Structure formats: C-alpha cells, structure tokens
Short mmCIF file of C-alpha atoms in Angstrom, two decimals:
data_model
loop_
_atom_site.label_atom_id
_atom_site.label_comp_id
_atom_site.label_asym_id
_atom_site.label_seq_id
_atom_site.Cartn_x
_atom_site.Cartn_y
_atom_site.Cartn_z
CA UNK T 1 -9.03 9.91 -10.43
CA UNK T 2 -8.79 8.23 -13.64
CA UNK T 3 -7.34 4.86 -14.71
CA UNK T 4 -4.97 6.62 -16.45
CA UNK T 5 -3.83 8.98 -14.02
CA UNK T 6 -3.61 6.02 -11.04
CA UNK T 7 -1.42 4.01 -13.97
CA UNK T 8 0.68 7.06 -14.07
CA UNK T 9 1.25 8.17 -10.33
CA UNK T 10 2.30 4.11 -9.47
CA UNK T 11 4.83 3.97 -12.31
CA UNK T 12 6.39 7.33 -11.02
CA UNK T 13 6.10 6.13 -7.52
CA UNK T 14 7.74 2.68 -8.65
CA UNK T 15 10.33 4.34 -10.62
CA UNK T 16 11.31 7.20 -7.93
CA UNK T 17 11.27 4.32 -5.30
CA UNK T 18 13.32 2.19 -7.27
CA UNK T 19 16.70 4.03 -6.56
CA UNK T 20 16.52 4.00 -3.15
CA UNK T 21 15.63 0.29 -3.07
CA UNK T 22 18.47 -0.32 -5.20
CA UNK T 23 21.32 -0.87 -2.49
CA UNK T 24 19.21 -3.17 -0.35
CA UNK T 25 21.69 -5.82 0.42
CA UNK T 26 23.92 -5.01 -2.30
CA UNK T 27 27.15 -7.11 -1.15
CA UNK T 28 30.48 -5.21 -3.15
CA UNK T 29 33.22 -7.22 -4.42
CA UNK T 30 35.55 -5.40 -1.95
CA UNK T 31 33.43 -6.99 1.06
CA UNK T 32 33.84 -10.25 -0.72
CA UNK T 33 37.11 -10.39 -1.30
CA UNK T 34 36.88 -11.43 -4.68
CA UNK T 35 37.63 -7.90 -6.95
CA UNK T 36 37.86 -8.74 -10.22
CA UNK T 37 40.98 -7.34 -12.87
CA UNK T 38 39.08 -3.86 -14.00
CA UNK T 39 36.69 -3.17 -11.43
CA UNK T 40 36.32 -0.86 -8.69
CA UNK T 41 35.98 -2.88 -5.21
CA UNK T 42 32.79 -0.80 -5.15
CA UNK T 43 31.20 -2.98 -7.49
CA UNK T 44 28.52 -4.93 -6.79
CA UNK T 45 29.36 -9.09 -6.88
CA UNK T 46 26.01 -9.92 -7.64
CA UNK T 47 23.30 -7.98 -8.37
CA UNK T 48 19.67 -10.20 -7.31
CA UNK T 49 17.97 -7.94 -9.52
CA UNK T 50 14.49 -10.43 -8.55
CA UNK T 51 14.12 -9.37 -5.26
CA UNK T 52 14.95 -5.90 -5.62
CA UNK T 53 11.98 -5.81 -8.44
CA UNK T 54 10.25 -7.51 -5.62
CA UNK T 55 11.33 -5.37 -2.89
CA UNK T 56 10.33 -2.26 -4.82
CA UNK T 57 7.04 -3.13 -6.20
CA UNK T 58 5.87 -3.87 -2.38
CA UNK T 59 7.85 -0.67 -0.97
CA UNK T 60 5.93 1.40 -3.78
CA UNK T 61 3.09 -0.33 -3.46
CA UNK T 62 2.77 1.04 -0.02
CA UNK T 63 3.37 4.69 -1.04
CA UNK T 64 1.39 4.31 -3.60
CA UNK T 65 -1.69 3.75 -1.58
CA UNK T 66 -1.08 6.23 0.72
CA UNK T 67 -0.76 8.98 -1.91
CA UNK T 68 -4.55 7.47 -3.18
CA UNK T 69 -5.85 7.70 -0.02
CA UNK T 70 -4.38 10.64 0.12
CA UNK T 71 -6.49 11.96 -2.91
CA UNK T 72 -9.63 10.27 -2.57
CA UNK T 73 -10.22 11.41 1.25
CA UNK T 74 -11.42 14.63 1.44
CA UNK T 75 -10.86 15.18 4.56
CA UNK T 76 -6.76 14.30 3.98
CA UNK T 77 -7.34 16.92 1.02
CA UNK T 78 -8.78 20.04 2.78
CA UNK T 79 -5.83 19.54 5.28
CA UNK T 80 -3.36 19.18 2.31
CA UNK T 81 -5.36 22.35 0.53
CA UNK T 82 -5.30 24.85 3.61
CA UNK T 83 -1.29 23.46 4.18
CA UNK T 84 -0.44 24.09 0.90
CA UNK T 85 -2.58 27.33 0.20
CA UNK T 86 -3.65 26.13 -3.15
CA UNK T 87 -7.21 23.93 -3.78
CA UNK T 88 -5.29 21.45 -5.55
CA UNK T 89 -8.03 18.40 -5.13
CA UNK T 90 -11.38 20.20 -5.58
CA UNK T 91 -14.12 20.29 -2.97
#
C-alpha cells in the first residue's frame, strides 16, 4: 500500500467516523434547562468540539489499523477474497 493510499483510507475512516462520534456527550439545551429565544431545545448548549476531535482521531485510529492489518495480512485477505468472490488484494 502506498503512502498515498494509507493517507487516503485514514482521512475517509476519520471523516466517516466522525458523525457517529459526534453526539458523544452532547448535553441539549432542553436537558439544561437553559433554551435560548430561537432555538430548538434540541440544540446542543455547548459543543466541546476538542475532545470530540480527540475522541474521533483515537476511535478512527483504531479502525484504521484494523482495515491495514486487514490489507497487509494475507492470510486476513484470502479469507476476505474467497468471502467476497473477487481477488481484490492480490496473491
């Protein structure tokens, strides 16, 4: 795999993972009590928009390392090759 293509998979990876890391301990202004003039109660109070970049880039991270061990063992790839029907990782 090259640099490029690793660079690639993470930021997909870190993007896809992103919006389902999102609500982590999201706190609404309904919950609060506090709902400002104009806003849905659904709205977030705050939004700690550090630690879900942190949050994220450690979730993905994680995926992200299965999916290259995924393609560097080739073991893992004959299985995913004969599942799938297609030799999508060569060997």
């Amino acid at each position: 795999m090259s640099i490029a293509l690793a660079i690639a998979i993470y930021i997909v990876v870190w993007w896809i993972t992103l919006f389902a890391v999102l609500p982590f301990g999201v706190r609404t202004q309904g919950e609060a009590g506090t709902v400002v003039d104009g806003t849905p109660a659904s709205a977030p109070q705050t939004f700690p928009i550090g630690r879900v970049v942190v949050i994220n880039t450690l979730v993905s991270g994680v995926i992200y390392a299965a999916v290259f061990l995924l393609l560097r063992n080739p073991t893992m790839a004959t299985m995913v090759d004969r599942w799938i029907g297609i030799e999508l990782f060569g060997g």
